[in-house]
Each structure stands twice: as C-alpha cells, then as structure tokens.
PDB file of C-alpha atoms in Angstrom:
ATOM      1  CA  MET D   1     189.909 323.355 -26.758  1.00  0.00           C
ATOM      2  CA  THR D   2     193.017 322.713 -24.702  1.00  0.00           C
ATOM      3  CA  PHE D   3     192.279 320.120 -22.043  1.00  0.00           C
ATOM      4  CA  GLU D   4     193.530 321.051 -18.590  1.00  0.00           C
ATOM      5  CA  PRO D   5     191.849 318.890 -15.900  1.00  0.00           C
ATOM      6  CA  GLU D   6     192.684 321.325 -13.114  1.00  0.00           C
ATOM      7  CA  ARG D   7     190.763 324.077 -14.948  1.00  0.00           C
ATOM      8  CA  LEU D   8     187.470 322.212 -15.280  1.00  0.00           C
ATOM      9  CA  GLY D   9     186.070 323.143 -11.876  1.00  0.00           C
ATOM     10  CA  GLN D  10     187.306 326.733 -12.016  1.00  0.00           C
ATOM     11  CA  SER D  11     185.838 327.272 -15.491  1.00  0.00           C
ATOM     12  CA  ARG D  12     182.294 326.961 -14.110  1.00  0.00           C
ATOM     13  CA  SER D  13     182.751 329.859 -11.697  1.00  0.00           C
ATOM     14  CA  ASP D  14     184.654 331.866 -14.337  1.00  0.00           C
ATOM     15  CA  LEU D  15     181.813 331.399 -16.799  1.00  0.00           C
ATOM     16  CA  ALA D  16     179.172 332.408 -14.248  1.00  0.00           C
ATOM     17  CA  GLU D  17     181.069 335.596 -13.380  1.00  0.00           C
ATOM     18  CA  ALA D  18     181.704 336.458 -17.022  1.00  0.00           C
ATOM     19  CA  MET D  19     178.043 336.005 -17.973  1.00  0.00           C
ATOM     20  CA  ARG D  20     176.909 338.147 -15.038  1.00  0.00           C
ATOM     21  CA  THR D  21     179.441 340.880 -15.898  1.00  0.00           C
ATOM     22  CA  LEU D  22     178.433 340.881 -19.564  1.00  0.00           C
ATOM     23  CA  ARG D  23     174.742 341.365 -18.746  1.00  0.00           C
ATOM     24  CA  LYS D  24     175.379 344.161 -16.257  1.00  0.00           C
ATOM     25  CA  ARG D  25     177.716 345.935 -18.672  1.00  0.00           C
ATOM     26  CA  ALA D  26     174.952 345.813 -21.281  1.00  0.00           C
ATOM     27  CA  GLY D  27     172.594 347.442 -18.774  1.00  0.00           C
ATOM     28  CA  LYS D  28     170.031 344.634 -18.918  1.00  0.00           C
ATOM     29  CA  THR D  29     168.122 342.903 -16.126  1.00  0.00           C
ATOM     30  CA  GLN D  30     167.845 339.146 -15.656  1.00  0.00           C
ATOM     31  CA  THR D  31     164.131 339.413 -16.418  1.00  0.00           C
ATOM     32  CA  TRP D  32     164.791 341.177 -19.739  1.00  0.00           C
ATOM     33  CA  LEU D  33     167.441 338.645 -20.716  1.00  0.00           C
ATOM     34  CA  ALA D  34     165.259 335.694 -19.761  1.00  0.00           C
ATOM     35  CA  ARG D  35     162.388 336.996 -21.879  1.00  0.00           C
ATOM     36  CA  ARG D  36     164.692 337.697 -24.829  1.00  0.00           C
ATOM     37  CA  CYS D  37     166.173 334.164 -24.699  1.00  0.00           C
ATOM     38  CA  THR D  38     162.880 332.392 -23.910  1.00  0.00           C
ATOM     39  CA  MET D  39     164.245 331.197 -20.570  1.00  0.00           C
ATOM     40  CA  SER D  40     163.018 331.602 -17.021  1.00  0.00           C
ATOM     41  CA  GLN D  41     164.494 334.310 -14.800  1.00  0.00           C
ATOM     42  CA  THR D  42     165.397 331.548 -12.343  1.00  0.00           C
ATOM     43  CA  LYS D  43     167.500 329.821 -14.997  1.00  0.00           C
ATOM     44  CA  ILE D  44     169.397 333.029 -15.786  1.00  0.00           C
ATOM     45  CA  SER D  45     169.963 333.586 -12.074  1.00  0.00           C
ATOM     46  CA  ASN D  46     171.266 330.045 -11.592  1.00  0.00           C
ATOM     47  CA  ILE D  47     173.624 330.412 -14.549  1.00  0.00           C
ATOM     48  CA  GLU D  48     175.029 333.673 -13.194  1.00  0.00           C
ATOM     49  CA  SER D  49     175.436 332.269  -9.674  1.00  0.00           C
ATOM     50  CA  GLY D  50     177.171 329.099 -10.893  1.00  0.00           C
ATOM     51  CA  LYS D  51     174.402 326.816  -9.635  1.00  0.00           C
ATOM     52  CA  LEU D  52     173.634 325.699 -13.208  1.00  0.00           C
ATOM     53  CA  THR D  53     176.158 324.975 -15.938  1.00  0.00           C
ATOM     54  CA  PRO D  54     174.569 326.262 -19.164  1.00  0.00           C
ATOM     55  CA  ALA D  55     174.644 324.255 -22.362  1.00  0.00           C
ATOM     56  CA  LEU D  56     176.615 325.798 -25.201  1.00  0.00           C
ATOM     57  CA  VAL D  57     173.397 326.664 -27.037  1.00  0.00           C
ATOM     58  CA  ASP D  58     172.195 328.634 -23.965  1.00  0.00           C
ATOM     59  CA  VAL D  59     175.425 330.629 -23.910  1.00  0.00           C
ATOM     60  CA  GLU D  60     175.116 331.317 -27.632  1.00  0.00           C
ATOM     61  CA  LEU D  61     171.572 332.637 -27.143  1.00  0.00           C
ATOM     62  CA  ILE D  62     172.635 334.910 -24.281  1.00  0.00           C
ATOM     63  CA  LEU D  63     175.630 336.264 -26.178  1.00  0.00           C
ATOM     64  CA  GLU D  64     173.458 337.056 -29.185  1.00  0.00           C
ATOM     65  CA  ALA D  65     170.813 338.743 -27.021  1.00  0.00           C
ATOM     66  CA  LEU D  66     173.431 340.921 -25.333  1.00  0.00           C
ATOM     67  CA  GLY D  67     175.134 341.828 -28.613  1.00  0.00           C
ATOM     68  CA  ALA D  68     178.505 340.371 -27.671  1.00  0.00           C
ATOM     69  CA  GLU D  69     181.040 340.097 -30.470  1.00  0.00           C
ATOM     70  CA  GLY D  70     184.699 339.566 -31.283  1.00  0.00           C
ATOM     71  CA  PRO D  71     187.263 337.801 -29.068  1.00  0.00           C
ATOM     72  CA  GLU D  72     184.962 337.982 -26.041  1.00  0.00           C
ATOM     73  CA  VAL D  73     182.507 335.621 -27.735  1.00  0.00           C
ATOM     74  CA  GLU D  74     185.214 333.074 -28.489  1.00  0.00           C
ATOM     75  CA  GLU D  75     186.500 333.280 -24.920  1.00  0.00           C
ATOM     76  CA  LEU D  76     183.074 332.722 -23.396  1.00  0.00           C
ATOM     77  CA  LEU D  77     182.238 329.855 -25.757  1.00  0.00           C
ATOM     78  CA  SER D  78     185.561 328.231 -24.864  1.00  0.00           C
ATOM     79  CA  LEU D  79     184.719 328.607 -21.173  1.00  0.00           C
ATOM     80  CA  ALA D  80     181.291 327.084 -21.786  1.00  0.00           C
ATOM     81  CA  ARG D  81     182.760 324.030 -23.504  1.00  0.00           C
ATOM     82  CA  THR D  82     185.235 323.529 -20.671  1.00  0.00           C
ATOM     83  CA  ALA D  83     182.496 323.991 -18.066  1.00  0.00           C
ATOM     84  CA  ASN D  84     180.496 321.230 -19.767  1.00  0.00           C
ATOM     85  CA  THR D  85     183.416 318.805 -19.462  1.00  0.00           C
ATOM     86  CA  GLU D  86     184.284 316.841 -16.337  1.00  0.00           C
ATOM     87  CA  TRP D  87     187.334 314.692 -15.629  1.00  0.00           C
ATOM     88  CA  GLN D  88     187.125 311.684 -13.296  1.00  0.00           C
ATOM     89  CA  ASP D  89     190.488 310.069 -12.652  1.00  0.00           C
ATOM     90  CA  HIS D  90     190.744 306.439 -11.563  1.00  0.00           C
ATOM     91  CA  TRP D  91     192.750 307.234  -8.424  1.00  0.00           C
ATOM     92  CA  SER D  92     190.095 309.577  -7.011  1.00  0.00           C
ATOM     93  CA  SER D  93     187.374 307.013  -7.737  1.00  0.00           C
ATOM     94  CA  ARG D  94     189.324 304.340  -5.905  1.00  0.00           C
ATOM     95  CA  ARG D  95     189.953 306.581  -2.911  1.00  0.00           C
ATOM     96  CA  ARG D  96     186.226 307.303  -2.635  1.00  0.00           C
ATOM     97  CA  GLY D  97     185.381 303.627  -3.057  1.00  0.00           C
ATOM     98  CA  LEU D  98     184.402 301.842  -6.258  1.00  0.00           C
ATOM     99  CA  ASP D  99     181.034 300.897  -4.760  1.00  0.00           C
ATOM    100  CA  LYS D 100     180.197 304.626  -4.669  1.00  0.00           C
ATOM    101  CA  LYS D 101     181.077 304.861  -8.358  1.00  0.00           C
ATOM    102  CA  GLN D 102     178.638 302.012  -8.998  1.00  0.00           C
ATOM    103  CA  ASN D 103     175.905 303.962  -7.198  1.00  0.00           C
ATOM    104  CA  GLU D 104     176.598 306.984  -9.425  1.00  0.00           C
ATOM    105  CA  LEU D 105     176.320 304.840 -12.543  1.00  0.00           C
ATOM    106  CA  ALA D 106     173.097 303.287 -11.269  1.00  0.00           C
ATOM    107  CA  ARG D 107     171.560 306.755 -10.820  1.00  0.00           C
ATOM    108  CA  LEU D 108     172.624 307.713 -14.330  1.00  0.00           C
ATOM    109  CA  GLU D 109     171.127 304.509 -15.722  1.00  0.00           C
ATOM    110  CA  SER D 110     167.912 305.129 -13.802  1.00  0.00           C
ATOM    111  CA  SER D 111     167.473 308.613 -15.296  1.00  0.00           C
ATOM    112  CA  SER D 112     168.276 307.620 -18.909  1.00  0.00           C
ATOM    113  CA  THR D 113     166.228 305.649 -21.437  1.00  0.00           C
ATOM    114  CA  GLU D 114     168.509 305.123 -24.448  1.00  0.00           C
ATOM    115  CA  PHE D 115     172.039 303.799 -24.093  1.00  0.00           C
ATOM    116  CA  ARG D 116     174.843 303.326 -26.614  1.00  0.00           C
ATOM    117  CA  TYR D 117     177.985 301.476 -25.492  1.00  0.00           C
ATOM    118  CA  PHE D 118     181.051 301.137 -27.701  1.00  0.00           C
ATOM    119  CA  MET D 119     183.666 298.769 -26.278  1.00  0.00           C
ATOM    120  CA  LEU D 120     187.082 298.805 -27.868  1.00  0.00           C
ATOM    121  CA  SER D 121     189.149 296.517 -25.654  1.00  0.00           C
ATOM    122  CA  ALA D 122     187.077 295.038 -22.813  1.00  0.00           C
ATOM    123  CA  ILE D 123     183.561 293.987 -21.838  1.00  0.00           C
ATOM    124  CA  THR D 124     181.506 296.454 -19.817  1.00  0.00           C
ATOM    125  CA  GLY D 125     180.244 295.546 -16.347  1.00  0.00           C
ATOM    126  CA  LEU D 126     176.614 295.397 -17.491  1.00  0.00           C
ATOM    127  CA  LEU D 127     177.526 292.425 -19.692  1.00  0.00           C
ATOM    128  CA  ALA D 128     180.156 290.792 -17.495  1.00  0.00           C
ATOM    129  CA  THR D 129     180.023 287.539 -15.550  1.00  0.00           C
ATOM    130  CA  PRO D 130     180.904 287.791 -11.828  1.00  0.00           C
ATOM    131  CA  GLU D 131     184.300 286.221 -12.591  1.00  0.00           C
ATOM    132  CA  TYR D 132     185.026 288.853 -15.248  1.00  0.00           C
ATOM    133  CA  VAL D 133     183.932 291.618 -12.862  1.00  0.00           C
ATOM    134  CA  ARG D 134     186.239 290.325 -10.110  1.00  0.00           C
ATOM    135  CA  ALA D 135     189.161 290.159 -12.518  1.00  0.00           C
ATOM    136  CA  SER D 136     188.524 293.739 -13.689  1.00  0.00           C
ATOM    137  CA  ILE D 137     189.096 295.133 -10.181  1.00  0.00           C
ATOM    138  CA  ALA D 138     191.654 292.592  -8.962  1.00  0.00           C
ATOM    139  CA  ASP D 139     194.328 295.297  -8.680  1.00  0.00           C
ATOM    140  CA  VAL D 140     192.233 297.407  -6.280  1.00  0.00           C
ATOM    141  CA  PRO D 141     193.393 296.989  -2.652  1.00  0.00           C
ATOM    142  CA  GLY D 142     190.991 295.760   0.014  1.00  0.00           C
ATOM    143  CA  ASP D 143     187.744 293.842  -0.032  1.00  0.00           C
ATOM    144  CA  GLN D 144     186.101 294.106  -3.450  1.00  0.00           C
ATOM    145  CA  SER D 145     183.040 291.968  -2.638  1.00  0.00           C
ATOM    146  CA  LYS D 146     180.750 294.990  -2.235  1.00  0.00           C
ATOM    147  CA  THR D 147     181.792 296.418  -5.610  1.00  0.00           C
ATOM    148  CA  VAL D 148     181.374 293.065  -7.360  1.00  0.00           C
ATOM    149  CA  ALA D 149     177.909 292.640  -5.858  1.00  0.00           C
ATOM    150  CA  ARG D 150     176.888 296.173  -6.876  1.00  0.00           C
ATOM    151  CA  LYS D 151     178.144 295.707 -10.436  1.00  0.00           C
ATOM    152  CA  VAL D 152     176.194 292.474 -10.829  1.00  0.00           C
ATOM    153  CA  GLU D 153     173.120 294.034  -9.220  1.00  0.00           C
ATOM    154  CA  ARG D 154     173.198 296.880 -11.754  1.00  0.00           C
ATOM    155  CA  GLN D 155     172.658 294.357 -14.558  1.00  0.00           C
ATOM    156  CA  SER D 156     168.980 294.129 -13.614  1.00  0.00           C
ATOM    157  CA  VAL D 157     168.448 297.427 -15.470  1.00  0.00           C
ATOM    158  CA  LEU D 158     168.797 295.466 -18.722  1.00  0.00           C
ATOM    159  CA  HIS D 159     165.375 293.921 -18.054  1.00  0.00           C
ATOM    160  CA  ASP D 160     163.646 297.312 -17.781  1.00  0.00           C
ATOM    161  CA  GLU D 161     161.589 297.325 -20.973  1.00  0.00           C
ATOM    162  CA  SER D 162     161.219 301.113 -20.857  1.00  0.00           C
ATOM    163  CA  LYS D 163     164.921 301.385 -21.729  1.00  0.00           C
ATOM    164  CA  LEU D 164     166.799 300.514 -24.925  1.00  0.00           C
ATOM    165  CA  PHE D 165     170.401 299.284 -24.842  1.00  0.00           C
ATOM    166  CA  THR D 166     172.741 298.900 -27.798  1.00  0.00           C
ATOM    167  CA  PHE D 167     176.220 297.473 -27.222  1.00  0.00           C
ATOM    168  CA  ILE D 168     178.889 297.335 -29.902  1.00  0.00           C
ATOM    169  CA  LEU D 169     182.031 295.359 -29.101  1.00  0.00           C
ATOM    170  CA  THR D 170     185.100 294.882 -31.243  1.00  0.00           C
ATOM    171  CA  GLU D 171     186.331 291.331 -31.708  1.00  0.00           C
ATOM    172  CA  GLN D 172     189.339 292.318 -29.600  1.00  0.00           C
ATOM    173  CA  ALA D 173     187.089 293.316 -26.697  1.00  0.00           C
ATOM    174  CA  VAL D 174     185.263 289.994 -26.873  1.00  0.00           C
ATOM    175  CA  ARG D 175     188.244 287.686 -27.400  1.00  0.00           C
ATOM    176  CA  TRP D 176     190.945 289.318 -25.279  1.00  0.00           C
ATOM    177  CA  PRO D 177     191.950 286.456 -22.904  1.00  0.00           C
ATOM    178  CA  PHE D 178     191.242 288.395 -19.730  1.00  0.00           C
ATOM    179  CA  LEU D 179     190.239 285.183 -17.935  1.00  0.00           C
ATOM    180  CA  PRO D 180     191.433 281.576 -18.178  1.00  0.00           C
ATOM    181  CA  PRO D 181     189.865 279.724 -21.158  1.00  0.00           C
ATOM    182  CA  VAL D 182     186.923 278.243 -19.229  1.00  0.00           C
ATOM    183  CA  GLY D 183     186.060 281.670 -17.801  1.00  0.00           C
ATOM    184  CA  MET D 184     186.222 283.276 -21.242  1.00  0.00           C
ATOM    185  CA  ALA D 185     184.010 280.564 -22.746  1.00  0.00           C
ATOM    186  CA  MET D 186     181.419 281.225 -20.032  1.00  0.00           C
ATOM    187  CA  GLN D 187     181.667 284.988 -20.613  1.00  0.00           C
ATOM    188  CA  LEU D 188     181.019 284.639 -24.340  1.00  0.00           C
ATOM    189  CA  ASP D 189     178.105 282.290 -23.725  1.00  0.00           C
ATOM    190  CA  TRP D 190     176.684 284.875 -21.323  1.00  0.00           C
ATOM    191  CA  LEU D 191     176.926 287.605 -23.987  1.00  0.00           C
ATOM    192  CA  ALA D 192     174.940 285.404 -26.358  1.00  0.00           C
ATOM    193  CA  SER D 193     172.260 284.874 -23.688  1.00  0.00           C
ATOM    194  CA  VAL D 194     171.956 288.589 -22.867  1.00  0.00           C
ATOM    195  CA  SER D 195     171.621 289.389 -26.581  1.00  0.00           C
ATOM    196  CA  ARG D 196     168.228 287.651 -26.503  1.00  0.00           C
ATOM    197  CA  ILE D 197     166.716 290.180 -24.073  1.00  0.00           C
ATOM    198  CA  PRO D 198     164.142 292.064 -26.230  1.00  0.00           C
ATOM    199  CA  ASN D 199     165.329 295.600 -25.442  1.00  0.00           C
ATOM    200  CA  VAL D 200     169.044 294.753 -25.652  1.00  0.00           C
ATOM    201  CA  ARG D 201     171.002 294.724 -28.924  1.00  0.00           C
ATOM    202  CA  ILE D 202     174.544 293.364 -28.906  1.00  0.00           C
ATOM    203  CA  GLY D 203     176.719 293.721 -31.981  1.00  0.00           C
ATOM    204  CA  VAL D 204     180.249 292.508 -32.616  1.00  0.00           C
ATOM    205  CA  ILE D 205     182.656 294.003 -35.153  1.00  0.00           C
ATOM    206  CA  PRO D 206     184.728 291.092 -36.530  1.00  0.00           C
ATOM    207  CA  MET D 207     188.322 291.738 -37.548  1.00  0.00           C
ATOM    208  CA  ARG D 208     187.942 290.868 -41.182  1.00  0.00           C
ATOM    209  CA  GLY D 209     187.261 292.626 -44.427  1.00  0.00           C
ATOM    210  CA  HIS D 210     187.870 296.366 -44.716  1.00  0.00           C
ATOM    211  CA  ILE D 211     186.992 298.738 -41.885  1.00  0.00           C
ATOM    212  CA  PRO D 212     188.032 302.313 -42.815  1.00  0.00           C
ATOM    213  CA  GLU D 213     187.669 303.501 -39.230  1.00  0.00           C
ATOM    214  CA  MET D 214     190.157 303.727 -36.376  1.00  0.00           C
ATOM    215  CA  PRO D 215     188.330 304.038 -33.019  1.00  0.00           C
ATOM    216  CA  LEU D 216     190.483 305.423 -30.224  1.00  0.00           C
ATOM    217  CA  ASN D 217     188.375 305.027 -27.099  1.00  0.00           C
ATOM    218  CA  THR D 218     185.657 303.119 -25.339  1.00  0.00           C
ATOM    219  CA  PHE D 219     182.650 305.403 -24.856  1.00  0.00           C
ATOM    220  CA  THR D 220     179.034 305.468 -23.699  1.00  0.00           C
ATOM    221  CA  VAL D 221     176.258 307.835 -24.766  1.00  0.00           C
ATOM    222  CA  TYR D 222     173.243 308.409 -22.506  1.00  0.00           C
ATOM    223  CA  ASP D 223     170.242 309.680 -24.472  1.00  0.00           C
ATOM    224  CA  ARG D 224     171.270 312.938 -26.151  1.00  0.00           C
ATOM    225  CA  ARG D 225     172.554 314.618 -23.020  1.00  0.00           C
ATOM    226  CA  LEU D 226     175.825 313.053 -21.938  1.00  0.00           C
ATOM    227  CA  ALA D 227     178.771 311.011 -23.214  1.00  0.00           C
ATOM    228  CA  THR D 228     181.541 309.365 -21.204  1.00  0.00           C
ATOM    229  CA  VAL D 229     184.875 308.630 -22.866  1.00  0.00           C
ATOM    230  CA  GLU D 230     187.296 306.189 -21.231  1.00  0.00           C
ATOM    231  CA  THR D 231     191.053 306.722 -21.188  1.00  0.00           C
ATOM    232  CA  GLY D 232     193.848 304.773 -19.545  1.00  0.00           C
ATOM    233  CA  THR D 233     193.726 306.894 -16.392  1.00  0.00           C
ATOM    234  CA  GLY D 234     190.145 308.086 -16.113  1.00  0.00           C
ATOM    235  CA  ALA D 235     187.059 309.246 -17.979  1.00  0.00           C
ATOM    236  CA  LEU D 236     185.893 312.443 -19.648  1.00  0.00           C
ATOM    237  CA  ILE D 237     182.268 313.406 -19.012  1.00  0.00           C
ATOM    238  CA  LEU D 238     180.970 315.474 -21.926  1.00  0.00           C
ATOM    239  CA  ARG D 239     177.686 317.385 -21.793  1.00  0.00           C
ATOM    240  CA  ASP D 240     178.008 319.782 -24.695  1.00  0.00           C
ATOM    241  CA  HIS D 241     175.431 318.785 -27.318  1.00  0.00           C
ATOM    242  CA  ARG D 242     177.982 318.961 -30.130  1.00  0.00           C
ATOM    243  CA  ASP D 243     180.305 316.547 -28.342  1.00  0.00           C
ATOM    244  CA  VAL D 244     177.438 314.187 -27.524  1.00  0.00           C
ATOM    245  CA  ASN D 245     176.147 314.266 -31.102  1.00  0.00           C
ATOM    246  CA  ALA D 246     179.652 313.593 -32.439  1.00  0.00           C
ATOM    247  CA  TYR D 247     179.853 310.381 -30.410  1.00  0.00           C
ATOM    248  CA  ARG D 248     176.338 309.370 -31.441  1.00  0.00           C
ATOM    249  CA  GLU D 249     177.414 309.749 -35.070  1.00  0.00           C
ATOM    250  CA  ASP D 250     180.575 307.718 -34.436  1.00  0.00           C
ATOM    251  CA  PHE D 251     178.452 305.006 -32.844  1.00  0.00           C
ATOM    252  CA  ASP D 252     176.076 304.895 -35.803  1.00  0.00           C
ATOM    253  CA  ARG D 253     179.006 304.489 -38.205  1.00  0.00           C
ATOM    254  CA  TYR D 254     180.578 301.700 -36.164  1.00  0.00           C
ATOM    255  CA  SER D 255     177.242 299.906 -36.017  1.00  0.00           C
ATOM    256  CA  THR D 256     177.305 299.464 -39.799  1.00  0.00           C
ATOM    257  CA  TYR D 257     180.302 297.131 -39.401  1.00  0.00           C
ATOM    258  CA  ALA D 258     178.781 295.118 -36.547  1.00  0.00           C
ATOM    259  CA  LYS D 259     177.003 291.781 -36.681  1.00  0.00           C
ATOM    260  CA  PHE D 260     173.798 291.600 -34.641  1.00  0.00           C
ATOM    261  CA  GLY D 261     171.253 288.913 -33.802  1.00  0.00           C
ATOM    262  CA  ASP D 262     171.907 285.386 -35.027  1.00  0.00           C
ATOM    263  CA  GLU D 263     175.081 286.454 -36.861  1.00  0.00           C
ATOM    264  CA  CYS D 264     176.467 287.859 -33.639  1.00  0.00           C
ATOM    265  CA  ARG D 265     175.538 284.762 -31.647  1.00  0.00           C
ATOM    266  CA  GLU D 266     177.154 282.539 -34.280  1.00  0.00           C
ATOM    267  CA  LEU D 267     180.430 284.448 -33.911  1.00  0.00           C
ATOM    268  CA  LEU D 268     180.255 284.299 -30.111  1.00  0.00           C
ATOM    269  CA  SER D 269     179.542 280.574 -30.196  1.00  0.00           C
ATOM    270  CA  GLY D 270     182.519 279.900 -32.450  1.00  0.00           C
ATOM    271  CA  TRP D 271     184.890 281.924 -30.299  1.00  0.00           C
ATOM    272  CA  SER D 272     183.540 280.252 -27.165  1.00  0.00           C
ATOM    273  CA  GLU D 273     184.333 276.858 -28.683  1.00  0.00           C
ATOM    274  CA  VAL D 274     187.898 278.006 -29.345  1.00  0.00           C
ATOM    275  CA  PHE D 275     188.328 278.848 -25.653  1.00  0.00           C
ATOM    276  CA  THR D 276     186.702 275.545 -24.684  1.00  0.00           C
ATOM    277  CA  ARG D 277     189.190 273.622 -26.795  1.00  0.00           C
ATOM    278  CA  GLN D 278     192.090 275.547 -25.256  1.00  0.00           C
ATOM    279  CA  ARG D 279     191.278 274.263 -21.776  1.00  0.00           C
ATOM    280  CA  GLU D 280     191.613 270.702 -23.008  1.00  0.00           C
ATOM    281  CA  TYR D 281     195.348 271.093 -23.538  1.00  0.00           C
TER     282      TYR D 281
END
C-alpha cells in the first residue's frame, strides 16, 4: 500500500461510495447483504454512509457475498486498508494543544485492557519522571505545565488491576542521556520501582550477545484492535487486524530478548549507579 497522508480521510468516503455502488449494481438490498454476511442492517447502512469504517475482514465478507472479482476486489481492499490507517502529525497535535492529545490517550487507555509498548529510543510518558516529561516537551512553545500534569496524572492507570501492561525498552531507550546524570539515575530508579506493580511487566533488551532483529520504530498495541507506530514527524494509527497482529508478533519476538523481573532491575540498578558516578566528576 502506498502511503499518502492526504488520501487517508478521502479514502473513507471513497470506500463507502464504492461499497454502496457495488451492492446496488448487484441488485441486492442492505437487508439481504446483512443477512448474508451475518451483520446487522444498521452496520451495512453505516458502512455505506461512511459513518463506520469497516475492518478489512468485513469488506472481504461483503465482496464475497456480492460476487465481486478481479481488479475491483484489489482496489476495494486497498481502499479498506487505507481507510483503516490514520496519520497524526506532530505539528497538528501541537497546534491543538498537547494536553488535548493527553486526553485522547487517556480515553484510549480507559477503553483498553491489554497494552504492549515497545520503546526503541526513549521512555514513554507512562513510565517517565516529571523531569523526564518536562524535558520531552521542552521545545514546545508556551506554558507546558498543564501537559506535564496530565501526563503524570495518566500514570495512575498503571494501578488499575483490571489492565495488563507490558513494556519492552531497548538499552538505548533506557540509557540515552536525555537528562543530566542525577535526573537519569532517578529515572532508572523509578523504572525499577514501577516494575514491581503486579500488573506491570517491564523488560529491557541489553545490547549484548546476538540479536538477529532490527526494530525500526517505537510502537504500542492496544488489545487486538489498534496499533500506533511512532515516526520522527508523527504517528500512524493502524486498525486493520493484519497490521495489528503483525505488531503483536513483532512484540512477542522482541520479548524473547528482554530481561524481566529481578534481572531487569539488576540492569537498571547498575546503569543508575553509572549515572550516579558521573555526577561526582
């Protein structure tokens, strides 16, 4: 699929129109199609009006029911994949206000129960000290106090025992000297403390031995329904089940290289001591 950010919004309306046209050309009613695909008539109506973005599996079922074939199938499946992808650039988020972005993340965290975070180069806000959070948005103009407060407030979700969190961080993400030595030592000590929360697993991938993998991005997977992939200028929001499953599989592979529990805390403690010694010079 060719990625064109400006096409993502338009693809939803294109897909809705194409699905509606295909059904009418086949001479079928929404009720007939709903029954054939084991869906509600309301769902078919919402798909055709653009109110609901269908999952790829829904589109496949509809195409099969309507007897579609050839290039038209490939075109509609391509539209469906694009419609299930969203692009959020950093500049738009900053114009709207980063505190609003924090509210969006909080709603997503509230509606999910199983979280997988893979951090390639930095520590996520849910695991960050207030000093680390402030440093992460230091280049944003204006008063950042509201955003910092909201980020720290969101960390309370880690204590919700109905949810399960797994964080995997590379050694680079943990040890990158984003703060002065004393701040980094405190950040690593905080990671070790959070790792003791019963429903939170924190793993670190040390840069030693042989790791036949080459991760390209930081990403998060929410349950089995959504994955977010970070880039230098924004984030891709992926809802197609094949994309989400691909990132879940990547996460599971990376977890085999990670150290959890006491082994993880031993690594964090050693690296924290290195930062502590640095401040003495």
